PDB file of C-alpha atoms in Angstrom:
ATOM      1  CA  MET O   1     181.374 116.299 -13.982  1.00 97.00           C
ATOM      2  CA  ASP O   2     185.013 116.498 -16.549  1.00 97.00           C
ATOM      3  CA  ILE O   3     186.985 113.592 -16.203  1.00 98.00           C
ATOM      4  CA  PHE O   4     190.250 113.334 -18.138  1.00 98.00           C
ATOM      5  CA  LYS O   5     192.815 110.115 -18.901  1.00 98.00           C
ATOM      6  CA  GLU O   6     196.596 111.350 -20.012  1.00 98.00           C
ATOM      7  CA  PHE O   7     198.682 109.297 -22.585  1.00 98.00           C
ATOM      8  CA  THR O   8     202.053 109.906 -23.670  1.00 98.00           C
ATOM      9  CA  PHE O   9     203.960 109.396 -27.534  1.00 98.00           C
ATOM     10  CA  GLU O  10     207.151 109.485 -28.224  1.00 98.00           C
ATOM     11  CA  ALA O  11     207.756 111.213 -31.812  1.00 98.00           C
ATOM     12  CA  ALA O  12     209.186 113.986 -34.633  1.00 98.00           C
ATOM     13  CA  HIS O  13     208.540 116.409 -36.231  1.00 98.00           C
ATOM     14  CA  ARG O  14     209.770 119.739 -38.055  1.00 97.00           C
ATOM     15  CA  LEU O  15     207.749 123.237 -38.611  1.00 97.00           C
ATOM     16  CA  PRO O  16     207.965 123.761 -42.660  1.00 97.00           C
ATOM     17  CA  ASN O  17     206.224 127.371 -41.750  1.00 97.00           C
ATOM     18  CA  VAL O  18     208.816 128.875 -39.437  1.00 96.00           C
ATOM     19  CA  PRO O  19     211.787 130.847 -40.749  1.00 96.00           C
ATOM     20  CA  PRO O  20     214.547 128.560 -41.709  1.00 92.00           C
ATOM     21  CA  ASN O  21     216.948 129.950 -39.095  1.00 95.00           C
ATOM     22  CA  HIS O  22     213.970 129.258 -36.407  1.00 96.00           C
ATOM     23  CA  LYS O  23     214.801 125.883 -34.039  1.00 95.00           C
ATOM     24  CA  CYS O  24     212.133 124.404 -35.132  1.00 95.00           C
ATOM     25  CA  SER O  25     212.456 124.282 -38.652  1.00 96.00           C
ATOM     26  CA  ARG O  26     214.491 121.296 -38.071  1.00 96.00           C
ATOM     27  CA  LEU O  27     214.199 117.749 -37.636  1.00 96.00           C
ATOM     28  CA  HIS O  28     213.522 117.580 -33.495  1.00 97.00           C
ATOM     29  CA  GLY O  29     211.556 115.276 -31.257  1.00 97.00           C
ATOM     30  CA  HIS O  30     208.913 116.179 -28.394  1.00 97.00           C
ATOM     31  CA  SER O  31     207.755 113.310 -25.406  1.00 98.00           C
ATOM     32  CA  TYR O  32     203.974 114.562 -25.697  1.00 98.00           C
ATOM     33  CA  ARG O  33     201.177 114.351 -22.892  1.00 98.00           C
ATOM     34  CA  VAL O  34     198.203 114.529 -24.488  1.00 98.00           C
ATOM     35  CA  GLU O  35     195.184 114.451 -21.786  1.00 98.00           C
ATOM     36  CA  ILE O  36     191.093 114.009 -23.436  1.00 98.00           C
ATOM     37  CA  HIS O  37     189.132 115.444 -21.356  1.00 98.00           C
ATOM     38  CA  VAL O  38     185.329 113.971 -21.136  1.00 98.00           C
ATOM     39  CA  ARG O  39     182.165 115.864 -19.546  1.00 98.00           C
ATOM     40  CA  GLY O  40     178.973 114.480 -18.574  1.00 97.00           C
ATOM     41  CA  PRO O  41     176.715 114.061 -15.556  1.00 97.00           C
ATOM     42  CA  VAL O  42     177.893 111.258 -12.548  1.00 98.00           C
ATOM     43  CA  GLY O  43     176.056 108.470 -13.345  1.00 96.00           C
ATOM     44  CA  GLU O  44     173.517 107.676 -10.077  1.00 96.00           C
ATOM     45  CA  ARG O  45     174.532 103.766 -10.689  1.00 97.00           C
ATOM     46  CA  THR O  46     177.676 103.966 -11.746  1.00 96.00           C
ATOM     47  CA  GLY O  47     179.242 106.702 -10.292  1.00 97.00           C
ATOM     48  CA  TRP O  48     180.596 107.714 -12.925  1.00 97.00           C
ATOM     49  CA  VAL O  49     181.089 110.564 -15.912  1.00 97.00           C
ATOM     50  CA  MET O  50     182.529 107.345 -18.061  1.00 97.00           C
ATOM     51  CA  ASP O  51     184.392 104.504 -17.827  1.00 97.00           C
ATOM     52  CA  PHE O  52     188.204 105.763 -18.393  1.00 98.00           C
ATOM     53  CA  SER O  53     189.166 102.058 -19.996  1.00 98.00           C
ATOM     54  CA  ASP O  54     186.452 103.715 -23.122  1.00 98.00           C
ATOM     55  CA  ILE O  55     188.665 107.287 -23.218  1.00 98.00           C
ATOM     56  CA  LYS O  56     192.026 104.732 -23.522  1.00 98.00           C
ATOM     57  CA  ASP O  57     190.315 102.375 -26.075  1.00 98.00           C
ATOM     58  CA  ALA O  58     188.699 105.498 -28.349  1.00 98.00           C
ATOM     59  CA  PHE O  59     192.471 107.079 -28.377  1.00 98.00           C
ATOM     60  CA  GLU O  60     194.578 103.933 -28.316  1.00 98.00           C
ATOM     61  CA  PRO O  61     194.443 103.747 -32.569  1.00 98.00           C
ATOM     62  CA  LEU O  62     195.576 107.062 -32.276  1.00 98.00           C
ATOM     63  CA  ARG O  63     198.411 106.561 -29.503  1.00 98.00           C
ATOM     64  CA  GLN O  64     199.604 103.885 -32.366  1.00 98.00           C
ATOM     65  CA  ARG O  65     199.706 106.185 -34.946  1.00 98.00           C
ATOM     66  CA  LEU O  66     201.242 108.754 -33.529  1.00 98.00           C
ATOM     67  CA  ASP O  67     203.798 106.999 -31.388  1.00 98.00           C
ATOM     68  CA  HIS O  68     207.723 106.949 -32.827  1.00 98.00           C
ATOM     69  CA  TYR O  69     206.352 108.438 -35.956  1.00 98.00           C
ATOM     70  CA  TYR O  70     206.810 111.775 -38.617  1.00 98.00           C
ATOM     71  CA  LEU O  71     204.163 113.805 -37.768  1.00 98.00           C
ATOM     72  CA  ASN O  72     204.464 115.633 -41.377  1.00 98.00           C
ATOM     73  CA  GLU O  73     204.133 112.556 -42.338  1.00 98.00           C
ATOM     74  CA  ILE O  74     200.473 111.674 -41.045  1.00 98.00           C
ATOM     75  CA  GLU O  75     197.555 113.260 -43.209  1.00 98.00           C
ATOM     76  CA  GLY O  76     196.605 115.896 -42.218  1.00 98.00           C
ATOM     77  CA  LEU O  77     199.580 117.413 -40.048  1.00 98.00           C
ATOM     78  CA  GLU O  78     201.970 118.358 -42.110  1.00 98.00           C
ATOM     79  CA  ASN O  79     201.710 121.435 -40.213  1.00 98.00           C
ATOM     80  CA  PRO O  80     202.400 119.442 -36.775  1.00 98.00           C
ATOM     81  CA  THR O  81     202.210 122.252 -33.890  1.00 98.00           C
ATOM     82  CA  SER O  82     200.437 121.579 -31.091  1.00 97.00           C
ATOM     83  CA  GLU O  83     197.569 123.410 -32.327  1.00 97.00           C
ATOM     84  CA  ASN O  84     197.358 121.335 -34.894  1.00 98.00           C
ATOM     85  CA  LEU O  85     197.519 118.197 -33.034  1.00 98.00           C
ATOM     86  CA  SER O  86     195.286 118.939 -30.740  1.00 98.00           C
ATOM     87  CA  ARG O  87     192.290 119.705 -33.379  1.00 98.00           C
ATOM     88  CA  TRP O  88     193.557 116.468 -35.308  1.00 98.00           C
ATOM     89  CA  ILE O  89     193.121 114.281 -31.831  1.00 98.00           C
ATOM     90  CA  TRP O  90     190.023 115.949 -32.060  1.00 98.00           C
ATOM     91  CA  LYS O  91     188.457 115.682 -35.328  1.00 97.00           C
ATOM     92  CA  ARG O  92     189.080 111.946 -34.911  1.00 98.00           C
ATOM     93  CA  LEU O  93     187.561 111.364 -31.224  1.00 97.00           C
ATOM     94  CA  ARG O  94     184.571 113.267 -31.429  1.00 97.00           C
ATOM     95  CA  PRO O  95     182.755 110.568 -33.267  1.00 96.00           C
ATOM     96  CA  THR O  96     183.284 108.102 -31.163  1.00 95.00           C
ATOM     97  CA  LEU O  97     183.887 110.448 -27.897  1.00 96.00           C
ATOM     98  CA  PRO O  98     180.108 112.771 -28.128  1.00 94.00           C
ATOM     99  CA  GLN O  99     181.678 113.782 -24.249  1.00 96.00           C
ATOM    100  CA  LEU O 100     184.645 115.511 -25.688  1.00 98.00           C
ATOM    101  CA  SER O 101     185.491 118.353 -23.848  1.00 98.00           C
ATOM    102  CA  ARG O 102     189.230 119.684 -24.475  1.00 98.00           C
ATOM    103  CA  ILE O 103     192.072 118.474 -25.880  1.00 98.00           C
ATOM    104  CA  VAL O 104     195.379 119.285 -24.232  1.00 98.00           C
ATOM    105  CA  VAL O 105     198.447 118.747 -25.712  1.00 98.00           C
ATOM    106  CA  ARG O 106     202.001 118.902 -24.124  1.00 98.00           C
ATOM    107  CA  GLU O 107     205.371 119.127 -26.862  1.00 96.00           C
ATOM    108  CA  THR O 108     207.176 119.712 -23.284  1.00 95.00           C
ATOM    109  CA  CYS O 109     207.238 120.023 -19.419  1.00 94.00           C
ATOM    110  CA  THR O 110     206.358 123.551 -20.067  1.00 96.00           C
ATOM    111  CA  SER O 111     204.807 124.458 -23.287  1.00 96.00           C
ATOM    112  CA  GLY O 112     201.440 123.152 -25.135  1.00 97.00           C
ATOM    113  CA  CYS O 113     197.849 124.179 -26.405  1.00 97.00           C
ATOM    114  CA  VAL O 114     194.535 123.372 -24.527  1.00 98.00           C
ATOM    115  CA  TYR O 115     191.816 122.745 -27.191  1.00 98.00           C
ATOM    116  CA  GLN O 116     187.987 122.549 -27.070  1.00 97.00           C
ATOM    117  CA  GLY O 117     186.091 122.155 -30.182  1.00 95.00           C
ATOM    118  CA  GLU O 118     186.492 125.697 -31.137  1.00 88.00           C
ATOM    119  CA  ASP O 119     187.104 124.751 -34.347  1.00 80.00           C
ATOM    120  CA  ASP O 120     184.195 122.062 -34.100  1.00 66.00           C
TER     121      ASP O 120
END
């Protein structure tokens, strides 16, 4: 079974490795949506894979670190693409959520990425 909890945060960034005339080279912001997916068996007694509040508790320190910050200034996010942001989140959540199965990062309503720990 795969369950998920969705979070939002606001942040600014710029992409330093695109051509200077690319629109993403300029400072801009997004209303990010992040899904944290966890996979595991459904407990016979509990009827769930995991308490959703456990996912919230695990992600909250990261959300606080990202919300209303300039992502380029956060260690490990100097080039804060959605792809790098999803890997950054994975790396920090995996020790506390070993059942982590997927991170979905949306930077707009129509654009985002899915990371499943391929580099882990």
